[in-house]
mmCIF file of N, CA and C in Angstrom:
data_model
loop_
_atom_site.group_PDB
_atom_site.id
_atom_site.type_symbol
_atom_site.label_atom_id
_atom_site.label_comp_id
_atom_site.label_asym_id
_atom_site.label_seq_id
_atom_site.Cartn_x
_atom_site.Cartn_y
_atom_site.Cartn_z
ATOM 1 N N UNK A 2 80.775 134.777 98.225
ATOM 2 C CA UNK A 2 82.033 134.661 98.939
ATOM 3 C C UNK A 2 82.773 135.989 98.797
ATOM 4 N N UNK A 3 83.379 136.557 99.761
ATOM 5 C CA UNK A 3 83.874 137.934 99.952
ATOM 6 C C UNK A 3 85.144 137.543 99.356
ATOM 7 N N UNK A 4 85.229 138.897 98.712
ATOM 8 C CA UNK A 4 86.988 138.987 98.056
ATOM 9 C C UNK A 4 88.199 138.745 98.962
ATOM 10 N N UNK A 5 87.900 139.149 100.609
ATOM 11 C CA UNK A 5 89.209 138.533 101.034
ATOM 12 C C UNK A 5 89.271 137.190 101.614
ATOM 13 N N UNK A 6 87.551 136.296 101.695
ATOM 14 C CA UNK A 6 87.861 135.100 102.077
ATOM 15 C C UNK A 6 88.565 134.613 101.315
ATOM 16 N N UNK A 7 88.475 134.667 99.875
ATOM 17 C CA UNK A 7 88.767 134.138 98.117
ATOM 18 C C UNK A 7 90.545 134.402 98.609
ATOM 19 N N UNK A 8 90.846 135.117 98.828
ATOM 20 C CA UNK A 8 92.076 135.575 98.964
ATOM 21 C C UNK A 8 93.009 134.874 99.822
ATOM 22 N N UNK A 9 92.378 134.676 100.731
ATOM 23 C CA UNK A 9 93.211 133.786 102.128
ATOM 24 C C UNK A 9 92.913 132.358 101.864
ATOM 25 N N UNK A 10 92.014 131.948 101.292
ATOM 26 C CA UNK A 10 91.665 130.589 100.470
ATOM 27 C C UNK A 10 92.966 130.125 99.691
ATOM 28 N N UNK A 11 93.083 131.308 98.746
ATOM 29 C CA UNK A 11 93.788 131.185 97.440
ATOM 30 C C UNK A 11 95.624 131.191 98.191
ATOM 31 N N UNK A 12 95.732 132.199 99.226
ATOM 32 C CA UNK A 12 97.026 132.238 99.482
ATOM 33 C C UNK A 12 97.020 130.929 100.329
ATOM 34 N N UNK A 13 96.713 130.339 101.233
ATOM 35 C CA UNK A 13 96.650 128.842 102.050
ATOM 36 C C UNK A 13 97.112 127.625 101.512
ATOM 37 N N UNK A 14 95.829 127.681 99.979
ATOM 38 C CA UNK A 14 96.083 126.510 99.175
ATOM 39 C C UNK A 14 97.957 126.524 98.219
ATOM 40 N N UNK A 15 98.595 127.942 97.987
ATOM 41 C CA UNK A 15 99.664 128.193 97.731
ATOM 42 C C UNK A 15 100.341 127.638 98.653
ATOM 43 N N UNK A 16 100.206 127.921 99.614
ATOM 44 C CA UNK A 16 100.960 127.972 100.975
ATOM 45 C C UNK A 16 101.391 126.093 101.155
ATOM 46 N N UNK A 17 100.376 125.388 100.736
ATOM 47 C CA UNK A 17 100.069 123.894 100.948
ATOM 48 C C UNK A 17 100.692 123.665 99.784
ATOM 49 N N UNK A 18 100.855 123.782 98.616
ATOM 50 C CA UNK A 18 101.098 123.085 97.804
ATOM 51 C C UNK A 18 102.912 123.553 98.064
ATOM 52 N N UNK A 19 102.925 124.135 98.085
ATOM 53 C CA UNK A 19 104.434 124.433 98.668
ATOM 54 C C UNK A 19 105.305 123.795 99.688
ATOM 55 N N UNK A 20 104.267 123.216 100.528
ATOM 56 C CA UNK A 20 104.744 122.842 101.472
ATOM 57 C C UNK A 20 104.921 121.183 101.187
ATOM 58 N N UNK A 21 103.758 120.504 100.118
ATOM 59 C CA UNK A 21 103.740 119.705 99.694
ATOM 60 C C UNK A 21 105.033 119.181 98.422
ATOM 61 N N UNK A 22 104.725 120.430 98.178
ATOM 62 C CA UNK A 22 106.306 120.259 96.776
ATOM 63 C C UNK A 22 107.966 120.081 97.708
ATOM 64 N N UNK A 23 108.359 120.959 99.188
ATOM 65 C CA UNK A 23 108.841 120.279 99.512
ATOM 66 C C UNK A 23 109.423 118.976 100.324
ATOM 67 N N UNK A 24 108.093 118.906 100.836
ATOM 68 C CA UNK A 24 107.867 117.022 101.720
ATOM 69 C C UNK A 24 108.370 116.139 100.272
ATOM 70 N N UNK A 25 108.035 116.106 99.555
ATOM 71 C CA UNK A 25 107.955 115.507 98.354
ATOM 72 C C UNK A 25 109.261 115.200 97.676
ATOM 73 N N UNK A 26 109.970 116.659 97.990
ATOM 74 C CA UNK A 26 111.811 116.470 97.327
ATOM 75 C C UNK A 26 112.609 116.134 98.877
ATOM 76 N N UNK A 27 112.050 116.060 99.913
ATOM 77 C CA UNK A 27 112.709 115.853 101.037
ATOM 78 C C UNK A 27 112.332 114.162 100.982
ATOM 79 N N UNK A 28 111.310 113.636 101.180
ATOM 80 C CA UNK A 28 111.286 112.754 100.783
ATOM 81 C C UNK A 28 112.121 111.804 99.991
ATOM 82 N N UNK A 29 111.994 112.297 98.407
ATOM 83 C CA UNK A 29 112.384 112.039 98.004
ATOM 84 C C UNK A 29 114.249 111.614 97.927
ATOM 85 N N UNK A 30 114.594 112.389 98.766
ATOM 86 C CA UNK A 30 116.271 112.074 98.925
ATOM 87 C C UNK A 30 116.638 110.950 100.542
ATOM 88 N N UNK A 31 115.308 110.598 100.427
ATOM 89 C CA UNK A 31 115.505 109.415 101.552
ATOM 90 C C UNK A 31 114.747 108.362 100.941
ATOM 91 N N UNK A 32 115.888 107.034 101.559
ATOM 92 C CA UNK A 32 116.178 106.022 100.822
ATOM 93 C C UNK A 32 115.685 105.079 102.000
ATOM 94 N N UNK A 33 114.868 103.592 101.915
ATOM 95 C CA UNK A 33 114.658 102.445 102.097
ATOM 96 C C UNK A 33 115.095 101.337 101.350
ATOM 97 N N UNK A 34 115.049 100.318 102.357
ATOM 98 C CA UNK A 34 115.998 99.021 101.868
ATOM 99 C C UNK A 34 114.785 98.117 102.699
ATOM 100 N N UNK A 35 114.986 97.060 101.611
ATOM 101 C CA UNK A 35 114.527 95.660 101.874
ATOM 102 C C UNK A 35 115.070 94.233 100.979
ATOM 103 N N UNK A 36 114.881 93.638 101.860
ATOM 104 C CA UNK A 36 115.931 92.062 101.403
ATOM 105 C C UNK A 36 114.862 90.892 101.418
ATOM 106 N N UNK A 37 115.396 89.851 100.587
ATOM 107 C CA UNK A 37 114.669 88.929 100.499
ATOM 108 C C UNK A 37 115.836 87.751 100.982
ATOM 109 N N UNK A 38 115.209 86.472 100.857
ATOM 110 C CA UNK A 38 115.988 85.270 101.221
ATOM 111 C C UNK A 38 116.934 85.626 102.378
ATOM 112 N N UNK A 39 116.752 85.868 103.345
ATOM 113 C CA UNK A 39 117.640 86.201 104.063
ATOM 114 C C UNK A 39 118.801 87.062 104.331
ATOM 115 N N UNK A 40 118.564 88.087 103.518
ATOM 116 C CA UNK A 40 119.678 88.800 102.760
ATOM 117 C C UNK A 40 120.136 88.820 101.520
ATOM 118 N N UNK A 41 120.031 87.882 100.880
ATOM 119 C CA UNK A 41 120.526 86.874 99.779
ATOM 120 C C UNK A 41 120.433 88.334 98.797
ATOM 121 N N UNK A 42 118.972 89.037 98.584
ATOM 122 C CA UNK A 42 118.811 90.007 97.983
ATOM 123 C C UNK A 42 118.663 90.851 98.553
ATOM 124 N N UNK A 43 118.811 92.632 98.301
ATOM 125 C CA UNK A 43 118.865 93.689 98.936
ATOM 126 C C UNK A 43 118.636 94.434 98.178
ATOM 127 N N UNK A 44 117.491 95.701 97.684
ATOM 128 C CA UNK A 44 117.265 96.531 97.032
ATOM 129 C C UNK A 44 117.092 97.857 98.067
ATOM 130 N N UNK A 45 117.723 98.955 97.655
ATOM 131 C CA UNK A 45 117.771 100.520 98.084
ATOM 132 C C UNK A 45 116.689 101.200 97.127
ATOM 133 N N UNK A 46 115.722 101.600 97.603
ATOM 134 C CA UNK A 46 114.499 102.913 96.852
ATOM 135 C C UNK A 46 114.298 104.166 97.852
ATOM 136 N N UNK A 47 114.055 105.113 96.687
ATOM 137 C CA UNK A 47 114.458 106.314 97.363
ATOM 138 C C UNK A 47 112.445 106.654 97.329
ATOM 139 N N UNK A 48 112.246 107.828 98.182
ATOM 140 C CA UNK A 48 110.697 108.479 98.380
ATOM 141 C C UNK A 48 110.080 108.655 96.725
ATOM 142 N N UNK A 49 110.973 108.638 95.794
ATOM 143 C CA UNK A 49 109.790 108.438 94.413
ATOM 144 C C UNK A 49 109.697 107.409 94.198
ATOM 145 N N UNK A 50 109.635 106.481 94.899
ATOM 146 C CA UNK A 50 109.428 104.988 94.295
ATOM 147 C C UNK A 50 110.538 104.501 92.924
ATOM 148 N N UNK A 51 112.081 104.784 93.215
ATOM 149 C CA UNK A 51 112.698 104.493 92.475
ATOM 150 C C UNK A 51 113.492 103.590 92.797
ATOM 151 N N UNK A 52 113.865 102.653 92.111
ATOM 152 C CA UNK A 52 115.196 101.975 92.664
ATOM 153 C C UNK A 52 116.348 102.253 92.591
ATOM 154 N N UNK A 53 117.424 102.179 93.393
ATOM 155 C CA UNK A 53 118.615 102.763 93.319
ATOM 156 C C UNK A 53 119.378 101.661 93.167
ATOM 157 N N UNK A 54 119.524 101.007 93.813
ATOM 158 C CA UNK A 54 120.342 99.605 94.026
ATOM 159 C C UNK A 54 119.796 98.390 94.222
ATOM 160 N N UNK A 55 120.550 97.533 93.747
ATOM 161 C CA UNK A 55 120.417 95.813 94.055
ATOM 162 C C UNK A 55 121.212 95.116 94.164
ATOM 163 N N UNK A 56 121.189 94.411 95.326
ATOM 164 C CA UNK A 56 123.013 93.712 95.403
ATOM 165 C C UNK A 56 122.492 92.283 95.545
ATOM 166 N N UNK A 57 122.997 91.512 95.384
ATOM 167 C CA UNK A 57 123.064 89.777 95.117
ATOM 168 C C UNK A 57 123.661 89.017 95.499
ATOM 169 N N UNK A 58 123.802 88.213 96.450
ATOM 170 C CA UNK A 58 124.716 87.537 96.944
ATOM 171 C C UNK A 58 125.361 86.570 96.263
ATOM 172 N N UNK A 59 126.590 86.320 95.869
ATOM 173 C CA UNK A 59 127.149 85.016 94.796
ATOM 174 C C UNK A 59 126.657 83.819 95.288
ATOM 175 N N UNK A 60 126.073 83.532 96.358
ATOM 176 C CA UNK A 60 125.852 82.238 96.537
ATOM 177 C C UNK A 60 124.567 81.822 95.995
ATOM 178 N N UNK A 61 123.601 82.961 96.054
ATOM 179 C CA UNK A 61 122.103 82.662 95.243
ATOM 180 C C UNK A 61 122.198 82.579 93.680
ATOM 181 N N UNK A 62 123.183 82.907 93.345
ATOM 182 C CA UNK A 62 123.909 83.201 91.870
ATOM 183 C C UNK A 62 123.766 81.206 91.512
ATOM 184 N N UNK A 63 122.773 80.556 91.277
ATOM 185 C CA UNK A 63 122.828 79.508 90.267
ATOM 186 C C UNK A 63 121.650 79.451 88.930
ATOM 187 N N UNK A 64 123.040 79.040 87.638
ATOM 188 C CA UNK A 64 122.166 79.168 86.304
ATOM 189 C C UNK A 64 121.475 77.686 86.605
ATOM 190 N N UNK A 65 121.402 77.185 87.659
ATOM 191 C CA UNK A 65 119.996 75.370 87.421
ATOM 192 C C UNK A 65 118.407 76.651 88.278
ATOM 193 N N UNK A 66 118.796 77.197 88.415
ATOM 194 C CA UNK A 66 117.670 77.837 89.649
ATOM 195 C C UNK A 66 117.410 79.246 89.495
ATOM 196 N N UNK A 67 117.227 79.992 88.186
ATOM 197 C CA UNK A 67 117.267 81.079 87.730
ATOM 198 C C UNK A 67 115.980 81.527 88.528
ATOM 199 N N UNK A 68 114.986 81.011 88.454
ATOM 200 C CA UNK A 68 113.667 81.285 88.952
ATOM 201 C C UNK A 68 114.154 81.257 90.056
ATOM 202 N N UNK A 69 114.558 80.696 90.971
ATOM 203 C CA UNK A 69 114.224 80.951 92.596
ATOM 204 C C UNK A 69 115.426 82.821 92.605
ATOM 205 N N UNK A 70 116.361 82.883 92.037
ATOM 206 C CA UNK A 70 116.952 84.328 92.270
ATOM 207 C C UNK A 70 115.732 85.600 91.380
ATOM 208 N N UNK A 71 114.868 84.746 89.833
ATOM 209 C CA UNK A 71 114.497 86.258 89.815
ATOM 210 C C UNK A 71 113.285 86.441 90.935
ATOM 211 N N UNK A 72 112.882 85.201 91.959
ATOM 212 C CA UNK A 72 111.653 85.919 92.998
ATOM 213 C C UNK A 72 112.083 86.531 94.041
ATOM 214 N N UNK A 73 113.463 85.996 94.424
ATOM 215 C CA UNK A 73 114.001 86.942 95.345
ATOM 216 C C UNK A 73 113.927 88.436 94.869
ATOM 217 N N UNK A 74 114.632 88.755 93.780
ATOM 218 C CA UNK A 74 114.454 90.173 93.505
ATOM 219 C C UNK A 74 113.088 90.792 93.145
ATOM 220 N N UNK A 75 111.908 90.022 92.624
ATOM 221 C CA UNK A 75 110.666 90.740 93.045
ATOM 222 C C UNK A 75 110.321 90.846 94.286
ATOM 223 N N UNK A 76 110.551 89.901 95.087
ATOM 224 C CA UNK A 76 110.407 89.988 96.510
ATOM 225 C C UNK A 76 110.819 91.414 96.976
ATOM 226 N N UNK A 77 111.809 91.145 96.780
ATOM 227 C CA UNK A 77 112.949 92.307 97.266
ATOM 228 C C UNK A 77 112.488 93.863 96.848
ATOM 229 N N UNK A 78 111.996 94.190 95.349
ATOM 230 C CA UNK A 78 111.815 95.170 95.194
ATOM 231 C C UNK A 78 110.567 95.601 95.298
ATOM 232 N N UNK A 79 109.720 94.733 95.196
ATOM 233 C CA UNK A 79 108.134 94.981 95.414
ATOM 234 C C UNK A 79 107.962 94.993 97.529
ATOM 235 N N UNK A 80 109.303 94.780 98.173
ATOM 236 C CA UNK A 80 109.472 95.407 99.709
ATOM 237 C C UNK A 80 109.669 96.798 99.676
ATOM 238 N N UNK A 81 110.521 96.971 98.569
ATOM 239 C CA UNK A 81 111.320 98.270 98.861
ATOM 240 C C UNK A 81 110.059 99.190 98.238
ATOM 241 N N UNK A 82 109.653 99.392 97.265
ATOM 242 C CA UNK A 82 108.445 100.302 97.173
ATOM 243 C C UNK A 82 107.415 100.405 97.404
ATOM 244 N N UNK A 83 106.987 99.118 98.479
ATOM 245 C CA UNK A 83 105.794 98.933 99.337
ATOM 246 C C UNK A 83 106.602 100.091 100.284
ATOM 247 N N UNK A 84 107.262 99.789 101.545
ATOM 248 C CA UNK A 84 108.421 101.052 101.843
ATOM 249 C C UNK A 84 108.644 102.602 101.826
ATOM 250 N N UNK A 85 108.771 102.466 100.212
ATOM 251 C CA UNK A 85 108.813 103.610 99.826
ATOM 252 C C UNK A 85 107.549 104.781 99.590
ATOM 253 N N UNK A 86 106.443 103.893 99.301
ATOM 254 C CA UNK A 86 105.726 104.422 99.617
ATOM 255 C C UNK A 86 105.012 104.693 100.879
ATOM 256 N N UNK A 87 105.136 103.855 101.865
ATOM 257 C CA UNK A 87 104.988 104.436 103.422
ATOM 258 C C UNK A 87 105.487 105.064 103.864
ATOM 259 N N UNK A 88 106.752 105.446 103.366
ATOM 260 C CA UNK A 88 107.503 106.780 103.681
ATOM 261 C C UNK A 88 106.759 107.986 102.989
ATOM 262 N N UNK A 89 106.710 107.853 101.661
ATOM 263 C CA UNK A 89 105.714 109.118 101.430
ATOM 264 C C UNK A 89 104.393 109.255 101.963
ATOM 265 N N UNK A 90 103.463 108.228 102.643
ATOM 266 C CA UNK A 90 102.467 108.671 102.957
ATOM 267 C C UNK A 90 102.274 109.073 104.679
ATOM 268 N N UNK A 91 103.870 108.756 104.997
ATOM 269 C CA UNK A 91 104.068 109.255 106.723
ATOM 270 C C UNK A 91 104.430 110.817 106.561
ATOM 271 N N UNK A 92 105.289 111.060 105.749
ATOM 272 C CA UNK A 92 105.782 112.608 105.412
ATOM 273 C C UNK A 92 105.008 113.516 104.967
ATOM 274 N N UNK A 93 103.752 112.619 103.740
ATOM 275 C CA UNK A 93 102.560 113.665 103.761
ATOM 276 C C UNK A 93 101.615 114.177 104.883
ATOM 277 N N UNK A 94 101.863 112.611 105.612
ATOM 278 C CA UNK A 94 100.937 112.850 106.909
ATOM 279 C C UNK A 94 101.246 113.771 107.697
ATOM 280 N N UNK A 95 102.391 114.212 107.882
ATOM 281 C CA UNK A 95 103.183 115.487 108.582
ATOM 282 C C UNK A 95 102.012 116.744 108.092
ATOM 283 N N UNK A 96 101.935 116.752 106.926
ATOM 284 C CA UNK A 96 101.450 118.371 106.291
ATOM 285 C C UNK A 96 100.118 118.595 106.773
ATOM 286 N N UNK A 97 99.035 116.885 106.296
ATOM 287 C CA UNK A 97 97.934 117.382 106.816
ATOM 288 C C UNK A 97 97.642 117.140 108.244
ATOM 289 N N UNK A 98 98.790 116.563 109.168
ATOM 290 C CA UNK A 98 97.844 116.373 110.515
ATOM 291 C C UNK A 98 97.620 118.071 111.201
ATOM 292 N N UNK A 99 96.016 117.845 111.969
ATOM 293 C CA UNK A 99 95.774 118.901 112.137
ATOM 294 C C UNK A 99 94.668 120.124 111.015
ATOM 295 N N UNK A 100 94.637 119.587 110.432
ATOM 296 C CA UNK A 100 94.652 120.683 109.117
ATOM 297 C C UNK A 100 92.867 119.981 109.249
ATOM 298 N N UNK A 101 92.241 118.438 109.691
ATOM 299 C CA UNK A 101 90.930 118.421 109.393
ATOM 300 C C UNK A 101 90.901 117.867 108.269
ATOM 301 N N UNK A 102 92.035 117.704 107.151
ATOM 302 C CA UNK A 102 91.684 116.984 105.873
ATOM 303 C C UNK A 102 91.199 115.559 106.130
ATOM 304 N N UNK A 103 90.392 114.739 105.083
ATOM 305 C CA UNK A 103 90.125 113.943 104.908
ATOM 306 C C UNK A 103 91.512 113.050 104.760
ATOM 307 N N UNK A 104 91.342 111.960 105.047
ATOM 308 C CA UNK A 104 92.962 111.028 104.624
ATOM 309 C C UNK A 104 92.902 110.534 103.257
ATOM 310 N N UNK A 105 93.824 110.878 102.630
ATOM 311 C CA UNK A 105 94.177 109.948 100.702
ATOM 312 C C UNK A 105 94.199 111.356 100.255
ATOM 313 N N UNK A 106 93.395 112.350 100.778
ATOM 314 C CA UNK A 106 93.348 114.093 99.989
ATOM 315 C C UNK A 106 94.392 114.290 99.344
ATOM 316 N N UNK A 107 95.728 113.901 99.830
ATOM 317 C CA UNK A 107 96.878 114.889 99.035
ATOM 318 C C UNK A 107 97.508 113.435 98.746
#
């Protein structure tokens, strides 16, 4: 392999990971929401798969029925970072379409 293929290789893959580091913090400052029970629950996650918020409606609020509010909120948050991660894998998709990569690569 010639020293300047090595070179334009080496500057490209820079070039990508850069571009990847910022999809990643852009991403990251965008936020998805998903609700369960009808609203009842509502969780906000941002592009790292974090949660930000959870709001609760007082009416799902009963201590005879603890279980039916904590499935709403798995419901709820296992939406929001199902979500959240389709947002990161649409924004990665930005970098490689075109590029010929294999899909899952980055």
């Amino acid at each position: 392999m010639s020293k300047n293929l090595l070179n334009n290789l080496m500057k490209q893959a820079q070039q990508m990971q850069e571009r990847v580091k910022k999809v990643q913090e852009e991403a990251g400052s965008k936020t998805v929401d998903a609700s369960s029970g009808g609203g009842m629950v509502t969780v906000v996650a941002n592009g790292r798969q974090e949660v930000l918020s959870i709001k609760i409606d007082r009416s799902v609020v009963d201590t005879n029925d603890i279980e039916m509010l904590q499935d709403l909120i798995a419901a709820a948050v296992n939406e929001a970072l199902r979500k959240s991660r389709e947002l990161m894998k649409d924004e990665m998709g930005r970098i490689t379409a075109g590029m010929g990569l294999p899909p899952g690569l980055l």
